[in-house]
mmCIF file of C-alpha atoms in Angstrom:
data_model
loop_
_atom_site.group_PDB
_atom_site.id
_atom_site.type_symbol
_atom_site.label_atom_id
_atom_site.label_comp_id
_atom_site.label_asym_id
_atom_site.label_seq_id
_atom_site.Cartn_x
_atom_site.Cartn_y
_atom_site.Cartn_z
ATOM 1 C CA MET A 1 20.592 5.120 5.635
ATOM 2 C CA ARG A 2 17.202 4.955 6.344
ATOM 3 C CA HIS A 3 14.582 7.001 8.585
ATOM 4 C CA HIS A 4 11.091 6.018 10.167
ATOM 5 C CA THR A 5 8.118 7.299 12.254
ATOM 6 C CA VAL A 6 4.981 5.497 13.516
ATOM 7 C CA ILE A 7 1.630 7.254 13.193
ATOM 8 C CA ASP A 8 -1.901 6.461 14.103
ATOM 9 C CA SER A 9 -4.315 5.487 11.809
ATOM 10 C CA PRO A 10 -8.086 3.978 11.606
ATOM 11 C CA TYR A 11 -6.092 0.925 10.759
ATOM 12 C CA GLY A 12 -3.564 0.554 13.573
ATOM 13 C CA PRO A 13 0.117 2.241 14.068
ATOM 14 C CA LEU A 14 1.635 2.800 10.067
ATOM 15 C CA THR A 15 5.054 2.767 10.152
ATOM 16 C CA LEU A 16 6.524 4.723 7.473
ATOM 17 C CA VAL A 17 9.877 4.609 6.142
ATOM 18 C CA ALA A 18 12.027 6.846 3.933
ATOM 19 C CA ASP A 19 15.480 6.170 1.730
ATOM 20 C CA ASP A 20 18.469 8.461 3.257
ATOM 21 C CA ASP A 21 17.050 11.547 1.128
ATOM 22 C CA GLY A 22 13.614 11.535 2.383
ATOM 23 C CA VAL A 23 11.582 9.517 -0.401
ATOM 24 C CA LEU A 24 9.086 7.262 1.106
ATOM 25 C CA CYS A 25 10.052 3.821 0.515
ATOM 26 C CA GLY A 26 7.793 1.756 3.220
ATOM 27 C CA LEU A 27 4.456 1.895 4.875
ATOM 28 C CA TYR A 28 3.631 -0.967 6.919
ATOM 29 C CA MET A 29 0.868 -1.973 9.016
ATOM 30 C CA THR A 30 1.249 -3.622 12.484
ATOM 31 C CA ASP A 31 1.561 -7.577 11.929
ATOM 32 C CA GLN A 32 1.336 -7.160 8.154
ATOM 33 C CA ARG A 33 2.754 -10.213 6.384
ATOM 34 C CA HIS A 34 6.121 -9.900 4.700
ATOM 35 C CA ARG A 35 7.117 -6.436 6.982
ATOM 36 C CA PRO A 36 10.929 -6.323 6.971
ATOM 37 C CA PRO A 37 12.630 -6.327 10.571
ATOM 38 C CA GLN A 38 12.176 -3.266 12.692
ATOM 39 C CA GLU A 39 16.150 -2.805 12.467
ATOM 40 C CA THR A 40 16.411 -1.944 8.861
ATOM 41 C CA PHE A 41 13.753 1.260 9.131
ATOM 42 C CA GLY A 42 16.592 2.616 10.518
ATOM 43 C CA SER A 43 16.502 5.781 13.057
ATOM 44 C CA ARG A 44 13.250 7.229 14.465
ATOM 45 C CA ASP A 45 12.678 10.790 12.619
ATOM 46 C CA ASP A 46 9.304 12.057 13.179
ATOM 47 C CA THR A 47 10.211 15.712 11.021
ATOM 48 C CA LEU A 48 10.671 13.856 7.425
ATOM 49 C CA PHE A 49 6.979 12.610 6.863
ATOM 50 C CA THR A 50 4.550 15.644 7.104
ATOM 51 C CA GLU A 51 3.406 15.569 3.487
ATOM 52 C CA THR A 52 2.979 11.631 3.747
ATOM 53 C CA GLU A 53 1.230 12.406 7.078
ATOM 54 C CA GLU A 54 -1.148 15.132 5.578
ATOM 55 C CA GLN A 55 -2.128 12.976 2.490
ATOM 56 C CA LEU A 56 -2.762 9.910 4.465
ATOM 57 C CA ALA A 57 -5.346 11.859 7.110
ATOM 58 C CA ALA A 58 -6.774 13.658 4.030
ATOM 59 C CA TYR A 59 -7.448 10.049 2.522
ATOM 60 C CA PHE A 60 -8.929 8.518 6.099
ATOM 61 C CA ALA A 61 -11.003 11.546 6.000
ATOM 62 C CA ALA A 62 -12.378 10.707 2.899
ATOM 63 C CA ASP A 63 -11.171 14.123 1.412
ATOM 64 C CA LEU A 64 -8.114 12.730 -1.007
ATOM 65 C CA LYS A 65 -8.569 9.944 -3.771
ATOM 66 C CA GLU A 66 -5.237 9.750 -5.285
ATOM 67 C CA PHE A 67 -2.164 10.179 -3.362
ATOM 68 C CA THR A 68 1.083 12.612 -4.998
ATOM 69 C CA VAL A 69 3.677 11.887 -2.538
ATOM 70 C CA PRO A 70 6.900 10.786 -3.924
ATOM 71 C CA LEU A 71 7.567 6.964 -4.158
ATOM 72 C CA ARG A 72 10.471 5.000 -4.517
ATOM 73 C CA LEU A 73 9.569 1.283 -4.621
ATOM 74 C CA HIS A 74 12.344 -1.401 -4.387
ATOM 75 C CA GLY A 75 11.549 -4.697 -6.339
ATOM 76 C CA THR A 76 11.943 -7.028 -9.178
ATOM 77 C CA PRO A 77 11.200 -5.235 -12.645
ATOM 78 C CA PHE A 78 8.025 -7.366 -12.616
ATOM 79 C CA GLN A 79 7.084 -5.997 -8.983
ATOM 80 C CA GLN A 80 7.367 -2.962 -9.835
ATOM 81 C CA ARG A 81 5.413 -3.059 -13.079
ATOM 82 C CA VAL A 82 2.600 -4.479 -11.079
ATOM 83 C CA TRP A 83 3.090 -2.047 -8.562
ATOM 84 C CA ALA A 84 2.215 0.995 -11.261
ATOM 85 C CA GLU A 85 -0.178 -0.662 -12.399
ATOM 86 C CA LEU A 86 -2.244 -0.698 -8.739
ATOM 87 C CA ARG A 87 -1.651 2.816 -8.799
ATOM 88 C CA ARG A 88 -3.790 3.111 -11.780
ATOM 89 C CA ILE A 89 -6.685 1.473 -10.042
ATOM 90 C CA PRO A 90 -9.408 4.588 -9.448
ATOM 91 C CA TYR A 91 -10.071 5.022 -6.031
ATOM 92 C CA GLY A 92 -13.298 3.441 -5.024
ATOM 93 C CA GLU A 93 -12.597 0.732 -7.859
ATOM 94 C CA THR A 94 -11.408 -2.722 -7.673
ATOM 95 C CA ARG A 95 -9.681 -5.240 -10.605
ATOM 96 C CA THR A 96 -9.008 -8.862 -10.251
ATOM 97 C CA TYR A 97 -5.372 -10.484 -9.860
ATOM 98 C CA GLY A 98 -6.275 -12.053 -13.791
ATOM 99 C CA ALA A 99 -7.313 -8.312 -15.266
ATOM 100 C CA LEU A 100 -3.974 -7.081 -13.765
ATOM 101 C CA ALA A 101 -2.263 -10.006 -15.424
ATOM 102 C CA ALA A 102 -3.925 -9.096 -18.867
ATOM 103 C CA THR A 103 -3.323 -5.329 -18.807
ATOM 104 C CA LEU A 104 0.340 -6.211 -18.338
ATOM 105 C CA GLY A 105 0.284 -8.361 -21.242
ATOM 106 C CA THR A 106 1.023 -11.617 -19.241
ATOM 107 C CA PRO A 107 -2.533 -12.613 -19.208
ATOM 108 C CA GLY A 108 -1.562 -16.516 -17.451
ATOM 109 C CA ALA A 109 0.028 -14.914 -14.942
ATOM 110 C CA ALA A 110 -2.318 -13.960 -12.157
ATOM 111 C CA ARG A 111 -0.371 -15.760 -9.579
ATOM 112 C CA ALA A 112 2.518 -14.039 -10.106
ATOM 113 C CA VAL A 113 0.811 -10.671 -9.716
ATOM 114 C CA GLY A 114 -0.652 -11.959 -6.485
ATOM 115 C CA LEU A 115 2.679 -12.625 -5.465
ATOM 116 C CA ALA A 116 4.246 -9.186 -6.468
ATOM 117 C CA ASN A 117 0.864 -7.600 -4.880
ATOM 118 C CA GLY A 118 1.914 -9.229 -1.402
ATOM 119 C CA ARG A 119 5.358 -8.248 -1.658
ATOM 120 C CA ASN A 120 4.064 -4.457 -1.880
ATOM 121 C CA PRO A 121 6.009 -2.243 0.151
ATOM 122 C CA ILE A 122 3.962 0.990 0.443
ATOM 123 C CA GLY A 123 0.675 -0.072 1.521
ATOM 124 C CA ILE A 124 -2.534 2.070 1.020
ATOM 125 C CA ILE A 125 -0.689 4.575 -0.999
ATOM 126 C CA VAL A 126 0.138 1.518 -3.558
ATOM 127 C CA PRO A 127 -3.611 0.386 -3.375
ATOM 128 C CA CYS A 128 -2.825 -3.368 -3.297
ATOM 129 C CA HIS A 129 -6.458 -3.302 -1.106
ATOM 130 C CA ARG A 130 -7.853 -3.133 -4.484
ATOM 131 C CA VAL A 131 -7.423 -6.306 -5.892
ATOM 132 C CA VAL A 132 -10.016 -9.054 -5.541
ATOM 133 C CA GLY A 133 -10.270 -12.766 -6.343
ATOM 134 C CA ALA A 134 -11.653 -13.752 -9.895
ATOM 135 C CA ASP A 135 -14.968 -14.303 -8.699
ATOM 136 C CA GLY A 136 -14.917 -10.491 -6.937
ATOM 137 C CA ASN A 137 -14.342 -12.145 -3.162
ATOM 138 C CA LEU A 138 -11.555 -10.662 -1.093
ATOM 139 C CA THR A 139 -8.356 -13.005 -0.877
ATOM 140 C CA GLY A 140 -5.051 -12.560 0.810
ATOM 141 C CA TYR A 141 -3.772 -9.266 2.199
ATOM 142 C CA GLY A 142 -0.716 -8.579 3.813
ATOM 143 C CA GLY A 143 -2.592 -6.212 6.336
ATOM 144 C CA GLY A 144 -5.173 -8.945 7.206
ATOM 145 C CA LEU A 145 -8.639 -9.437 5.507
ATOM 146 C CA PRO A 146 -10.746 -7.411 7.893
ATOM 147 C CA ARG A 147 -8.327 -4.297 7.040
ATOM 148 C CA LYS A 148 -8.807 -4.899 3.379
ATOM 149 C CA ARG A 149 -12.419 -5.104 4.035
ATOM 150 C CA ARG A 150 -12.445 -1.800 6.091
ATOM 151 C CA LEU A 151 -10.626 -0.093 3.362
ATOM 152 C CA LEU A 152 -12.624 -1.014 0.591
ATOM 153 C CA THR A 153 -15.659 0.034 2.450
ATOM 154 C CA HIS A 154 -13.951 3.282 3.316
ATOM 155 C CA GLU A 155 -13.408 4.148 -0.184
ATOM 156 C CA THR A 156 -16.956 2.802 -1.842
ATOM 157 C CA GLY A 157 -19.000 4.029 1.261
ATOM 158 C CA ALA A 158 -20.656 0.499 1.302
ATOM 159 C CA ALA A 159 -19.784 -2.676 2.964
ATOM 160 C CA LEU A 160 -20.084 -4.816 -0.145
ATOM 161 C CA PHE A 161 -17.456 -7.237 0.585
#
C-alpha cells in the first residue's frame, strides 16, 4: 500500500509517494510528463515524509547539496543504472546524455539514456535536471524546461541556461 502527501515548493506543488514501508518511491511535479495516475499514489499521509520535506527545504534554501533520504526507484535494470549515475552528478554541474551513456559503457545509447532520464520517478532528488544536450543547451525535462532552467540556476547561482 502506497501513501502520499503534497508539499509546496518554489517549483509548485510536489507530490511525494512512499511504498508501504515508508521509503520514498516518487516525487512528482504538477503537469509532469510520465506522472502516474493519482489513484496509484495511495492514501494521503502527511506524517511519513518529515525527513524528505526537511531535506527538500534545505535544498531549496541552498543549504543542502546532496540528498541522503532513502529511495526506492522502480524501473528496468537499464533505468536503474541511469538513475544511479544521475545521483553521481555533483550539485551545480551538468552532464550530456552522451557523456552519461559513455560512463555507463554504452557510448551509442544517448537516446536510451534520455528516455530513462525522462522516466525518473524521483525528480529533484535524483537530479535528472542536470542533464543537457550535446551542445550544452537545455533539452527535454518532464517538469518543463522553465523548471529545469530554474533548478540549474538555483544550483549554479547564475542564469547560464
